[in-house]
PDB file of C-alpha atoms in Angstrom:
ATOM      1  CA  UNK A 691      10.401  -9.556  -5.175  1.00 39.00           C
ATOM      2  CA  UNK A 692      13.488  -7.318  -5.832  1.00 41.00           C
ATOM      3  CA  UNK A 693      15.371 -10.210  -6.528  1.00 39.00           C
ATOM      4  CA  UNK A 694      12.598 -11.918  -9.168  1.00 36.00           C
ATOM      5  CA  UNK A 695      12.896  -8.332 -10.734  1.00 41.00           C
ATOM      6  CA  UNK A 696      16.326  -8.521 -11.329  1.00 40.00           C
ATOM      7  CA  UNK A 697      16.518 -11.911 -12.303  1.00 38.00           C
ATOM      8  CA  UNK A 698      13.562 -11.649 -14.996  1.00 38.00           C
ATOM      9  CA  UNK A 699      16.762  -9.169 -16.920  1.00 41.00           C
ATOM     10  CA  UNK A 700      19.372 -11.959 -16.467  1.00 37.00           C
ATOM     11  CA  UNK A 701      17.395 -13.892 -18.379  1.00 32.00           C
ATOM     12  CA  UNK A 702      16.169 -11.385 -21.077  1.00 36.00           C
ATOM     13  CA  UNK A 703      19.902 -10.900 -21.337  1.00 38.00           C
ATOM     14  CA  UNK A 704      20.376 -14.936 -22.413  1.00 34.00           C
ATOM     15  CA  UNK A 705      18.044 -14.488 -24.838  1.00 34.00           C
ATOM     16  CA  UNK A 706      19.216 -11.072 -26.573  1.00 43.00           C
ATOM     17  CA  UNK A 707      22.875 -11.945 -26.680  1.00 43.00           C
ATOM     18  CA  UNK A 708      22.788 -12.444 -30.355  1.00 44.00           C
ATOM     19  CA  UNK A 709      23.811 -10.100 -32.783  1.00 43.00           C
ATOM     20  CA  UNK A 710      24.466  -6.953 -31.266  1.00 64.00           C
ATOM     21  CA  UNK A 711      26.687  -3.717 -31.799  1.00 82.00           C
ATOM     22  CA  UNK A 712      29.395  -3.210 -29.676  1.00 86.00           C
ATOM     23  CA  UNK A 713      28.087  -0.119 -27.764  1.00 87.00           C
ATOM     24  CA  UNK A 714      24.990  -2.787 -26.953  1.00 87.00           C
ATOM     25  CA  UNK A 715      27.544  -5.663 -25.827  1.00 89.00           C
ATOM     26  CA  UNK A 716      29.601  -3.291 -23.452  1.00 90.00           C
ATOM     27  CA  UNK A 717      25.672  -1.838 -22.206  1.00 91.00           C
ATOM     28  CA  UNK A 718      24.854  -5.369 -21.426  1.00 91.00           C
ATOM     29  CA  UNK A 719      28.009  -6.085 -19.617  1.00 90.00           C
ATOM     30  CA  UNK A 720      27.604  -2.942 -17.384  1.00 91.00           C
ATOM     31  CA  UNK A 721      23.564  -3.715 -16.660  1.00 93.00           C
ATOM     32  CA  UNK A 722      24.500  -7.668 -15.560  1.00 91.00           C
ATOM     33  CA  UNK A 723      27.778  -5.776 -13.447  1.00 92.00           C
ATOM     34  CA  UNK A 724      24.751  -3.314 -11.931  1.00 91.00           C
ATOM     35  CA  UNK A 725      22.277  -6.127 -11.148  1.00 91.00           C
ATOM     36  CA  UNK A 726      24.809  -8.582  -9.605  1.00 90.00           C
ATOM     37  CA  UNK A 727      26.392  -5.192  -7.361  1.00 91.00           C
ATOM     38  CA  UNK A 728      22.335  -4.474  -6.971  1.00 90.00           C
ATOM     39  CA  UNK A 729      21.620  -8.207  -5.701  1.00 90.00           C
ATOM     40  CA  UNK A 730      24.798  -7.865  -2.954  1.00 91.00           C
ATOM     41  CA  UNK A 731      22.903  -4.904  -1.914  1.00 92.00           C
ATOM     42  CA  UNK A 732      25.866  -2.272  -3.008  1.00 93.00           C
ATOM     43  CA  UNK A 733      22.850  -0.386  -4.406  1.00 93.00           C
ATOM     44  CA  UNK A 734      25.515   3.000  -4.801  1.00 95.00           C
ATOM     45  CA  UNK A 735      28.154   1.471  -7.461  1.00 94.00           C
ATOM     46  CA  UNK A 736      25.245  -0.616  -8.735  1.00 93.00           C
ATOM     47  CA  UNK A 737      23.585   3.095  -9.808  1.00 95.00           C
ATOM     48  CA  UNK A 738      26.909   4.298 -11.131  1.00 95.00           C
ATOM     49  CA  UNK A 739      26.846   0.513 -13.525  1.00 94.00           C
ATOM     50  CA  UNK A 740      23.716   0.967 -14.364  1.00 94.00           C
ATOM     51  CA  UNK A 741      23.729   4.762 -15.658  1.00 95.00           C
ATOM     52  CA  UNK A 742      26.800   3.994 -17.993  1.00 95.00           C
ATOM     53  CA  UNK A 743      24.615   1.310 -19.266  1.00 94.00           C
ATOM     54  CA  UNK A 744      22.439   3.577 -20.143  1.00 93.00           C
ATOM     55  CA  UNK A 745      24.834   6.198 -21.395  1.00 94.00           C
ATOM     56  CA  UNK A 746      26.594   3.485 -23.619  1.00 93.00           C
ATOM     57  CA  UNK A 747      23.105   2.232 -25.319  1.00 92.00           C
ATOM     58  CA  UNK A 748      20.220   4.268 -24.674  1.00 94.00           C
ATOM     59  CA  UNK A 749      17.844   2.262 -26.153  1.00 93.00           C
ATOM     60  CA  UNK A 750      18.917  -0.397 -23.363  1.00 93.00           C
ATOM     61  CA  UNK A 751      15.348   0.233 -21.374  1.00 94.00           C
ATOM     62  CA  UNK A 752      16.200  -2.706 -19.221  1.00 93.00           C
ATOM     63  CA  UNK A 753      18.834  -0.886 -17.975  1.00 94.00           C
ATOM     64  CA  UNK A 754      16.890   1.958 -17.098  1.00 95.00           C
ATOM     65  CA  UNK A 755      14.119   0.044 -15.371  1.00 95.00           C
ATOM     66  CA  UNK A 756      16.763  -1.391 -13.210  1.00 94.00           C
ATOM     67  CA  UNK A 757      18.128   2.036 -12.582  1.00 95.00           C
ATOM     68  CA  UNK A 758      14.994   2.897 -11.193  1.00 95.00           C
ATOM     69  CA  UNK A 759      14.550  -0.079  -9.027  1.00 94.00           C
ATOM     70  CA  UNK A 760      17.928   0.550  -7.482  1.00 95.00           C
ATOM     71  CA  UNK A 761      17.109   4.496  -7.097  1.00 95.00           C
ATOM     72  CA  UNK A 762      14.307   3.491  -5.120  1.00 95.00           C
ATOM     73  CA  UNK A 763      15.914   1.671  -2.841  1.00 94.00           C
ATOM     74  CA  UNK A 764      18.316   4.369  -2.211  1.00 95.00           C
ATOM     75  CA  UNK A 765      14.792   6.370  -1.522  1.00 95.00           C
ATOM     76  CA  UNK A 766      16.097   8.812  -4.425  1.00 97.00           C
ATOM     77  CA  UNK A 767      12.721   9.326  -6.118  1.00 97.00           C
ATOM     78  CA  UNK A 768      13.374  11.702  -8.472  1.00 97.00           C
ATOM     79  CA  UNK A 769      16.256   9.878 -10.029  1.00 97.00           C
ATOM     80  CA  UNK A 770      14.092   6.935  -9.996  1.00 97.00           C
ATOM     81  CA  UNK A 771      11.073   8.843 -12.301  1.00 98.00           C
ATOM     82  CA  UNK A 772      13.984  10.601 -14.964  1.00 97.00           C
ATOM     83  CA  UNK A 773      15.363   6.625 -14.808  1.00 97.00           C
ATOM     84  CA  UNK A 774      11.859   5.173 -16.063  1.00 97.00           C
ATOM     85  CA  UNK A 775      10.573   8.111 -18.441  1.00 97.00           C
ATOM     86  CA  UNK A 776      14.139   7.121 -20.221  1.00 97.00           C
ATOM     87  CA  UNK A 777      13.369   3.657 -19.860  1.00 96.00           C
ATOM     88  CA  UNK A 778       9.323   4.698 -21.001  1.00 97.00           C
ATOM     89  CA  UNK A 779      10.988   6.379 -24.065  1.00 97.00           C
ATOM     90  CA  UNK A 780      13.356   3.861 -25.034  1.00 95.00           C
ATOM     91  CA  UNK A 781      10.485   0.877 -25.153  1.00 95.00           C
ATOM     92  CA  UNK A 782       6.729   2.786 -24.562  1.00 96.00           C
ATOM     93  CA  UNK A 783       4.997  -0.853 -24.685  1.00 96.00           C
ATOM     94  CA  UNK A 784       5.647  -2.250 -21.784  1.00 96.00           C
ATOM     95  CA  UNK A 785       2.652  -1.780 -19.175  1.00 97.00           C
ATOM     96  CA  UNK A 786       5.112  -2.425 -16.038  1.00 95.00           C
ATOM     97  CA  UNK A 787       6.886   0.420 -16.566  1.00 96.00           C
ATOM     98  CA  UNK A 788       4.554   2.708 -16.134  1.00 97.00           C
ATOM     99  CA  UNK A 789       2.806   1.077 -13.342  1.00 97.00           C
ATOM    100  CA  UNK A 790       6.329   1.374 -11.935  1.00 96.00           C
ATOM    101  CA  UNK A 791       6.159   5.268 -12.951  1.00 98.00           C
ATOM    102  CA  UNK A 792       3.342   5.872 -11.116  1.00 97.00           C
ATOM    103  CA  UNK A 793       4.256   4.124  -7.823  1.00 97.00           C
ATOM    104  CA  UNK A 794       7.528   6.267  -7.998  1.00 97.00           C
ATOM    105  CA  UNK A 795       4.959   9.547  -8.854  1.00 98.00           C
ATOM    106  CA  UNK A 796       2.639   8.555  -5.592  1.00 97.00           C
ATOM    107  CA  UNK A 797       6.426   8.928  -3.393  1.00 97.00           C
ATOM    108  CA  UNK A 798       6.596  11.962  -4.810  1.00 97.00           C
ATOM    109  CA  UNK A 799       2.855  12.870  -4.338  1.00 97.00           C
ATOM    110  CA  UNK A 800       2.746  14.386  -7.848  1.00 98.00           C
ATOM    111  CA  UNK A 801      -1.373  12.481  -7.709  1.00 98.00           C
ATOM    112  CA  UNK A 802      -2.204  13.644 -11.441  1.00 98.00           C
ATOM    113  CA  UNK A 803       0.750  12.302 -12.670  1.00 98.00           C
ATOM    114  CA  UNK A 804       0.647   9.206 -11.086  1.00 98.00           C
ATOM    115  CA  UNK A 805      -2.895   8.626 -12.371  1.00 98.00           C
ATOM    116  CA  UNK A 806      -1.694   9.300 -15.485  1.00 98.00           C
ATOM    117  CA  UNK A 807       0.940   6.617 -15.360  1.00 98.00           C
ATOM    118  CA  UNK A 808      -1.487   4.024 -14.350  1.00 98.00           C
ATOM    119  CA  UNK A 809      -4.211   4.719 -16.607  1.00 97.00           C
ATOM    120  CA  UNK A 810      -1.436   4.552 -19.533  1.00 98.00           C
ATOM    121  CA  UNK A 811      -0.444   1.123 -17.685  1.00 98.00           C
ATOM    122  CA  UNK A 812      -4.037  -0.509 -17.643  1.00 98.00           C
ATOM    123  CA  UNK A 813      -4.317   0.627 -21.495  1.00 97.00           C
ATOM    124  CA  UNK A 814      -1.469  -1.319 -22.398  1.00 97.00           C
ATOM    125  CA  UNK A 815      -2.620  -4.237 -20.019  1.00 97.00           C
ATOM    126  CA  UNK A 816      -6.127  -4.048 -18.473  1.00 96.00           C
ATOM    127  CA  UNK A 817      -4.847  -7.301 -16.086  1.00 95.00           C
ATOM    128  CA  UNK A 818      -2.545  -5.044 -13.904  1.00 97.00           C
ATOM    129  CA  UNK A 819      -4.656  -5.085 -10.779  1.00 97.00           C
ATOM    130  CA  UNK A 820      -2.413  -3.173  -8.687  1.00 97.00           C
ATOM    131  CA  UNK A 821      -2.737  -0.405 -10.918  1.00 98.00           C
ATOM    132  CA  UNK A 822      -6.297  -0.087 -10.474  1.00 98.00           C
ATOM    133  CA  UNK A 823      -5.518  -0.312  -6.772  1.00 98.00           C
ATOM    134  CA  UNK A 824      -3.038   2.573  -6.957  1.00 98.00           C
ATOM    135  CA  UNK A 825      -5.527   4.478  -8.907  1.00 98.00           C
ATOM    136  CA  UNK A 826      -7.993   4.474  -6.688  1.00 97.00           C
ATOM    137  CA  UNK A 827      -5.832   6.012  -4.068  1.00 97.00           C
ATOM    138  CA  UNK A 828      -5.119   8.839  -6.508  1.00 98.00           C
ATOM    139  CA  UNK A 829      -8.569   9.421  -6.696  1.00 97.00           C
ATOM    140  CA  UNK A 830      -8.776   9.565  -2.938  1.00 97.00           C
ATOM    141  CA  UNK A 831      -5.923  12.035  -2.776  1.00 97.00           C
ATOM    142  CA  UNK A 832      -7.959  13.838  -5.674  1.00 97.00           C
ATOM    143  CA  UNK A 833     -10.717  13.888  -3.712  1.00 96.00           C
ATOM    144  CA  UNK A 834     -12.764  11.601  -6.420  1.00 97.00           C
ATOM    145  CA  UNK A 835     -14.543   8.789  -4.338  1.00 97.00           C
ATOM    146  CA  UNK A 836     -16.661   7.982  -6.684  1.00 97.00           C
ATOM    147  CA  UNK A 837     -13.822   6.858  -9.270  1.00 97.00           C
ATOM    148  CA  UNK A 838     -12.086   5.619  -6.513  1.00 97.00           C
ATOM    149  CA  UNK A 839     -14.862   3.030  -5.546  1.00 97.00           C
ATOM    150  CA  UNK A 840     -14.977   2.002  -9.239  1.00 97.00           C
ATOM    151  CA  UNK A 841     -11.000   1.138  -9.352  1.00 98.00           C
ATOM    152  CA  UNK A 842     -10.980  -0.419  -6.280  1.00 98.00           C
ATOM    153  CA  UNK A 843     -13.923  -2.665  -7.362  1.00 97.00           C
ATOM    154  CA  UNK A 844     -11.852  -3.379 -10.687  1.00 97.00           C
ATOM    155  CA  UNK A 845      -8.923  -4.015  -8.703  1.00 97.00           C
ATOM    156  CA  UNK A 846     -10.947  -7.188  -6.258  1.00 97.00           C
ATOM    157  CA  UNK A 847     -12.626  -8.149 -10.235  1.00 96.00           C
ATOM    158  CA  UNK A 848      -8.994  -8.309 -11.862  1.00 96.00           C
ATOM    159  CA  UNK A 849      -7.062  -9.574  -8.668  1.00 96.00           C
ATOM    160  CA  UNK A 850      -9.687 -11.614  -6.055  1.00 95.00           C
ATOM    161  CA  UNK A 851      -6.744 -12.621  -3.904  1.00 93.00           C
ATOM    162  CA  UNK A 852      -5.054  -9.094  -3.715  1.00 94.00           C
ATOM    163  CA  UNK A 853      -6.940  -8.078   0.096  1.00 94.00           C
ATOM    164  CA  UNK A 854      -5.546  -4.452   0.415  1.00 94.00           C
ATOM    165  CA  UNK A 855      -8.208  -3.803  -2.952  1.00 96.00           C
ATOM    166  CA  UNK A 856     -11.040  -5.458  -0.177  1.00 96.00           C
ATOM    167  CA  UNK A 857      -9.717  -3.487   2.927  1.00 93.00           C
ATOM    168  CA  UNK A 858      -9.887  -0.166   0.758  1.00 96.00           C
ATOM    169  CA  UNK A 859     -12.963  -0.751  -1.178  1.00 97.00           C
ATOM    170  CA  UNK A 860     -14.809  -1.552   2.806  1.00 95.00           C
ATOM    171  CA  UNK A 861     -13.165   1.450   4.667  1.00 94.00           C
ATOM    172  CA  UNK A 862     -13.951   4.026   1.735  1.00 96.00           C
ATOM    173  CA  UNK A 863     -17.761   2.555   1.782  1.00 96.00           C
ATOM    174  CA  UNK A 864     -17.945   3.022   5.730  1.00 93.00           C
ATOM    175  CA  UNK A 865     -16.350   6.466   5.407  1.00 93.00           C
ATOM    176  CA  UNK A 866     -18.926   7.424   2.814  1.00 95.00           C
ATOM    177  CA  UNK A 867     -21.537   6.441   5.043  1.00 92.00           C
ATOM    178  CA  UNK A 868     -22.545   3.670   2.769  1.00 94.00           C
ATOM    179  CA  UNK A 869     -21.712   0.467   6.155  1.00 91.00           C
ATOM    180  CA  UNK A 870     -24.195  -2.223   4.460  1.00 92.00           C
ATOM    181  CA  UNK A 871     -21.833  -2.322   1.215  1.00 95.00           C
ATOM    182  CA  UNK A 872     -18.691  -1.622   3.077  1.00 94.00           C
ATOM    183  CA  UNK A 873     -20.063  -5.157   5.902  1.00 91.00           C
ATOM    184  CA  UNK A 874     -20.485  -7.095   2.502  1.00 93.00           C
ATOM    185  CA  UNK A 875     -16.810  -6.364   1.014  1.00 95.00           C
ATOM    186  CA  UNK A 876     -15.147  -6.790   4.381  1.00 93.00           C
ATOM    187  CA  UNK A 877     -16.919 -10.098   4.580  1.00 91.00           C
ATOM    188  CA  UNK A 878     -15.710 -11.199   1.593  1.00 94.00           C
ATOM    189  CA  UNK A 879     -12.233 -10.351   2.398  1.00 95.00           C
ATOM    190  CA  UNK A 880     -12.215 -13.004   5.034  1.00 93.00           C
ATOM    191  CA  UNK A 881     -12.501 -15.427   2.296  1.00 92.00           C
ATOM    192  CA  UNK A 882      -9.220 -14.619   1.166  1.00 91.00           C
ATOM    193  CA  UNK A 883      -7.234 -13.322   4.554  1.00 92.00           C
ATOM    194  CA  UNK A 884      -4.669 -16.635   6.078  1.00 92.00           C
ATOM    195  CA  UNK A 885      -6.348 -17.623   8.832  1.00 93.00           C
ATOM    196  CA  UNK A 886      -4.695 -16.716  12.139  1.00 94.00           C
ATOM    197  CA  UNK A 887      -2.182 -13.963  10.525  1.00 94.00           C
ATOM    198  CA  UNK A 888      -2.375 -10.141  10.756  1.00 94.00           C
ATOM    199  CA  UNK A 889      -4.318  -9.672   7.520  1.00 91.00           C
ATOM    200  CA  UNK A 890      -7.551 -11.406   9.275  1.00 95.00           C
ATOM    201  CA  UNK A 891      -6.687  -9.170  11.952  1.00 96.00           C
ATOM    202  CA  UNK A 892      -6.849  -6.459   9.952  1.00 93.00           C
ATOM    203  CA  UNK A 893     -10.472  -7.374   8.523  1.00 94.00           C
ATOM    204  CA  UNK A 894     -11.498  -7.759  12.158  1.00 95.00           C
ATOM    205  CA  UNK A 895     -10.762  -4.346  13.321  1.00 95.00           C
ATOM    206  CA  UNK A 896     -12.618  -2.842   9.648  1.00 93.00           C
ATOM    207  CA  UNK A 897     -15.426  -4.802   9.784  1.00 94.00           C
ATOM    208  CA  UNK A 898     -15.539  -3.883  13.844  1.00 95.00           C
ATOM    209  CA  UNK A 899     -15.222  -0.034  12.946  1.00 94.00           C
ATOM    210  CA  UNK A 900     -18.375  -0.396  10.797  1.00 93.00           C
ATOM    211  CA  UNK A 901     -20.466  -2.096  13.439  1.00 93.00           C
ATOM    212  CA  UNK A 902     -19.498   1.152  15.597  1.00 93.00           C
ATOM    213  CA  UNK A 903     -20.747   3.710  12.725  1.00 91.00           C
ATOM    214  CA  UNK A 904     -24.015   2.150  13.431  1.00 92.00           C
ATOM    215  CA  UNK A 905     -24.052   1.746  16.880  1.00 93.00           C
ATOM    216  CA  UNK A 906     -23.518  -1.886  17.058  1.00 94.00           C
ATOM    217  CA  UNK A 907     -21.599  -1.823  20.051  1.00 96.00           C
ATOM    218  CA  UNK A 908     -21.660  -5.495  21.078  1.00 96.00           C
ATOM    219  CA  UNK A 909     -20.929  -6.414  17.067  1.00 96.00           C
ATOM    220  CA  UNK A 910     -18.317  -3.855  16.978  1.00 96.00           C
ATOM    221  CA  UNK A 911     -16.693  -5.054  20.663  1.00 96.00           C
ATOM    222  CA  UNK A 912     -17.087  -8.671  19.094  1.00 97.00           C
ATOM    223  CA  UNK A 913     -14.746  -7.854  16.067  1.00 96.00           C
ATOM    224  CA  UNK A 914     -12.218  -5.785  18.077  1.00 97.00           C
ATOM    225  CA  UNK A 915     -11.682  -8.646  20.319  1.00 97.00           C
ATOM    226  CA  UNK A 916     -11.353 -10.981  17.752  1.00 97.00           C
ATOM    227  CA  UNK A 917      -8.201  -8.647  16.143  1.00 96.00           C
ATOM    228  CA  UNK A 918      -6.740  -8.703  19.656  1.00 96.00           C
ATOM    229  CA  UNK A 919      -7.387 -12.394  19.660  1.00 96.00           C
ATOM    230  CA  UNK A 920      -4.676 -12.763  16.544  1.00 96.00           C
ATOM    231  CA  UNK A 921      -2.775 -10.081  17.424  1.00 95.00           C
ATOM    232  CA  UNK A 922      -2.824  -9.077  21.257  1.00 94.00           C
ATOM    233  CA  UNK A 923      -1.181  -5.738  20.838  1.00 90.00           C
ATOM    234  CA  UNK A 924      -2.547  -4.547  17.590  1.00 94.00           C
ATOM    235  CA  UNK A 925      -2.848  -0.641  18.888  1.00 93.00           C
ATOM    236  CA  UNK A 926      -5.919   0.087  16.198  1.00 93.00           C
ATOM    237  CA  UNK A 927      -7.595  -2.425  17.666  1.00 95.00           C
ATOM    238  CA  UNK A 928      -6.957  -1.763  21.618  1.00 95.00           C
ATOM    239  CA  UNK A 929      -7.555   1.921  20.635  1.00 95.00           C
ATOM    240  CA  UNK A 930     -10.834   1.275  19.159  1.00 95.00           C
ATOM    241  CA  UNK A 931     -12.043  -1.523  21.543  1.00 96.00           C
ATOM    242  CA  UNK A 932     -11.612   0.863  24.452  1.00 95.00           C
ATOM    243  CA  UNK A 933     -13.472   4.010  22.553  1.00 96.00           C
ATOM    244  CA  UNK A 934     -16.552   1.347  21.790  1.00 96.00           C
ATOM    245  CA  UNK A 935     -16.083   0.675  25.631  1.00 96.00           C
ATOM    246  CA  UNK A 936     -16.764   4.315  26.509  1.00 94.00           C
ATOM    247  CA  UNK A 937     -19.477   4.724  23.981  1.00 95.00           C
ATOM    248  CA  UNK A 938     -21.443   1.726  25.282  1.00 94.00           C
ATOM    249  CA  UNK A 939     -20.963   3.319  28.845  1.00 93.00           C
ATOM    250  CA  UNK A 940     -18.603   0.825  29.935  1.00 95.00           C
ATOM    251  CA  UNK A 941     -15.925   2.738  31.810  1.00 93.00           C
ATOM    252  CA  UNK A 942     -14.204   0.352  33.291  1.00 94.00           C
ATOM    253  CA  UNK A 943     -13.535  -1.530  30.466  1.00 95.00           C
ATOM    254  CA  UNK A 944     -12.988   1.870  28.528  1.00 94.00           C
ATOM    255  CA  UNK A 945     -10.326   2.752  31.216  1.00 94.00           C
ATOM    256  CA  UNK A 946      -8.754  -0.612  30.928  1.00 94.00           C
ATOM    257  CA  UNK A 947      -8.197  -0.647  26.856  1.00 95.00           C
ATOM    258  CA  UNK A 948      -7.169   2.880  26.612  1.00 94.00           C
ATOM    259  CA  UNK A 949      -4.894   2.627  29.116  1.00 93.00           C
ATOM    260  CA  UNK A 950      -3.032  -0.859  27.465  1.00 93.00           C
ATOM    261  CA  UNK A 951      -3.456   1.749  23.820  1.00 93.00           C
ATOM    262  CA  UNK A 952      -1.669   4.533  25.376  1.00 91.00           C
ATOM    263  CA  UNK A 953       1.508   2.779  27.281  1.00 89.00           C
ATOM    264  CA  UNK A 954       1.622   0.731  23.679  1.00 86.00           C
ATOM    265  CA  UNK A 955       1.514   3.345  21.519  1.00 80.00           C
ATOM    266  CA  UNK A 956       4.787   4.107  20.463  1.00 72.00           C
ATOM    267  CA  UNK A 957       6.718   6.720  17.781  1.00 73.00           C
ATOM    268  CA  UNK A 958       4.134   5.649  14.760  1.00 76.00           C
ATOM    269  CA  UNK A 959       1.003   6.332  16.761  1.00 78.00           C
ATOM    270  CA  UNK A 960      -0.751   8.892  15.554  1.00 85.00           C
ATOM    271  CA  UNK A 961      -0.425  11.916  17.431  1.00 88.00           C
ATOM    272  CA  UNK A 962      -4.651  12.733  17.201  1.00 88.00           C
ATOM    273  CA  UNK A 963      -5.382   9.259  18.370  1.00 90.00           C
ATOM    274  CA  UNK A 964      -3.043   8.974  21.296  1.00 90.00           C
ATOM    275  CA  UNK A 965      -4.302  12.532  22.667  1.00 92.00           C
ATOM    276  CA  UNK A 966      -7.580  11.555  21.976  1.00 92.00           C
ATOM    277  CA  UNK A 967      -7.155   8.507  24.311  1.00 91.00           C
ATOM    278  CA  UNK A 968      -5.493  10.633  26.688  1.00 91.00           C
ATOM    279  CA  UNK A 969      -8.062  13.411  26.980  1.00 90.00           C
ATOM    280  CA  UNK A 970     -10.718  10.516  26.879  1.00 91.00           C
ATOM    281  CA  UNK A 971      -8.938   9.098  30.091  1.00 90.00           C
ATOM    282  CA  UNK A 972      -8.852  11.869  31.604  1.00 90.00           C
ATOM    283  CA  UNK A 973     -12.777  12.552  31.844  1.00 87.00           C
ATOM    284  CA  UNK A 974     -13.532   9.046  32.607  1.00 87.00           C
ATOM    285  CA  UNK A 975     -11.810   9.235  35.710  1.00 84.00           C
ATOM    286  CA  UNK A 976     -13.228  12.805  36.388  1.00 83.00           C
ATOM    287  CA  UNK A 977     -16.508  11.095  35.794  1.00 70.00           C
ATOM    288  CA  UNK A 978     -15.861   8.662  38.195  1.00 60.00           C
ATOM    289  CA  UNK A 979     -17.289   8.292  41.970  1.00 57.00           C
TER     290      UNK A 979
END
């Protein structure tokens, strides 16, 4: 993807190599020196090309945007949003940059002014699906549900193959209590997951963690081992498998999943869940003869 960014300037550069000032011809120069040092992954003198790009021409926005790019890859998020609102200024037309403004803004979790960014994106280009994607997890963070179930419905309408818009629109329904509508997205998701890869995995395990908010144990069990099925050591899933275990009454089988979740659970586990298992363990085998 970085590399399709990069090369989408290249070619603007082919095209704009016409009559141009000098301060333009030596900006140029330094932006295709800062992309070709950016594409050998020397993302450090590839900032330093592309901020005397900038410097020479600032009305060069291209070289701005790729600032940006390269700034987040050095995880230097702040330097990445002054990179775009120059680029922003320079050319304020073009929808992609501040789509890319906003994903930079939800690094920095400034939530307001990433919604900001998007909404200014989608009014320039109503397509972007993404950005009603990313705007519905600002209005999560915002604590906004209801705007975020509209954006990530616009997001599936705009994009039908993007599945994180199908995975977010079913858990937010099943956290709201709402598991009919969140069963019915998650179902269509499946339509669009590869077969056999993580992503149907994925669905599995959502669509399993609804059956469980109603007390469809067997349902829920059904899903769970289906994730495991495409991925056999997919912790979410052992974790929750094991939990629907013990809720059914099922100790055994409980003790058995919880244990596999805890000795897989590594650094990225989260801390709640792991304990959880843990303490859950622990009474299980109190409770037993």
């Amino acid at each position: 993807m970085r590399a399709q960014m990069f090369g989408v300037v290249l070619v603007g550069l082919v095209l704009m190599g016409g009559n141009c000032s000098r301060a333009r011809v030596e900006s140029m120069n330094e932006m295709n020196a800062g992309v070709e040092l950016a594409q050998m992954k020397r993302f450090h003198e590839a900032a330093e090309s592309l901020q005397k790009a900038g410097a020479l021409d600032p009305t060069n926005h291209q070289a701005y945007f790729n600032l940006a790019i390269v700034q987040v890859e050095l995880r230097s998020f702040s330097a990445a949003r002054e990179a775009l609102e120059r680029a922003i200024v320079a050319s304020p037309d073009m929808a992609g940059y501040h789509e890319k403004l906003g994903t930079v803004l939800i690094e920095l979790e400034d939530w307001k002014g990433a919604q900001t960014a998007f909404a200014k994106a989608l009014e320039i280009d109503p397509s972007l699906f993404k950005a009603h994607f990313k705007l519905g997890r600002c209005s999560e963070e915002l604590e906004d549900p209801q705007n975020a179930l509209y954006h990530y419905t616009e997001a599936i309408k705009t994009g039908p193959r993007f599945l994180p818009s199908y995975s977010a629109l079913g858990r937010l329904y099943a956290d709201l209590r709402y598991p009919e509508q969140a069963a019915q997205v998650l179902k269509e998701a499946f339509v669009v997951a590869m077969p056999g890869t993580e992503e149907e995995a994925n669905i599995h395990h959502l669509v399993g963690t609804v059956y469980q908010q109603q007390r469809k144990f067997d349902e829920a069990i059904a899903e769970f081992q289906a994730a495991l099925g495409i991925v056999p050591g997919m912790s979410d899933a052992l974790f929750s498998l094991g939990w629907t275990y013990a809720l059914q009454g099922n100790d055994e089988e409980a003790k058995r999943y919880l244990d596999k979740y805890v000795m897989m659970a590594g650094t990225d586990a989260p801390e709640h869940y792991v304990k959880a298992a843990r303490d859950r363990l622990a009474d299980l085998r109190t409770e037993s003869p």
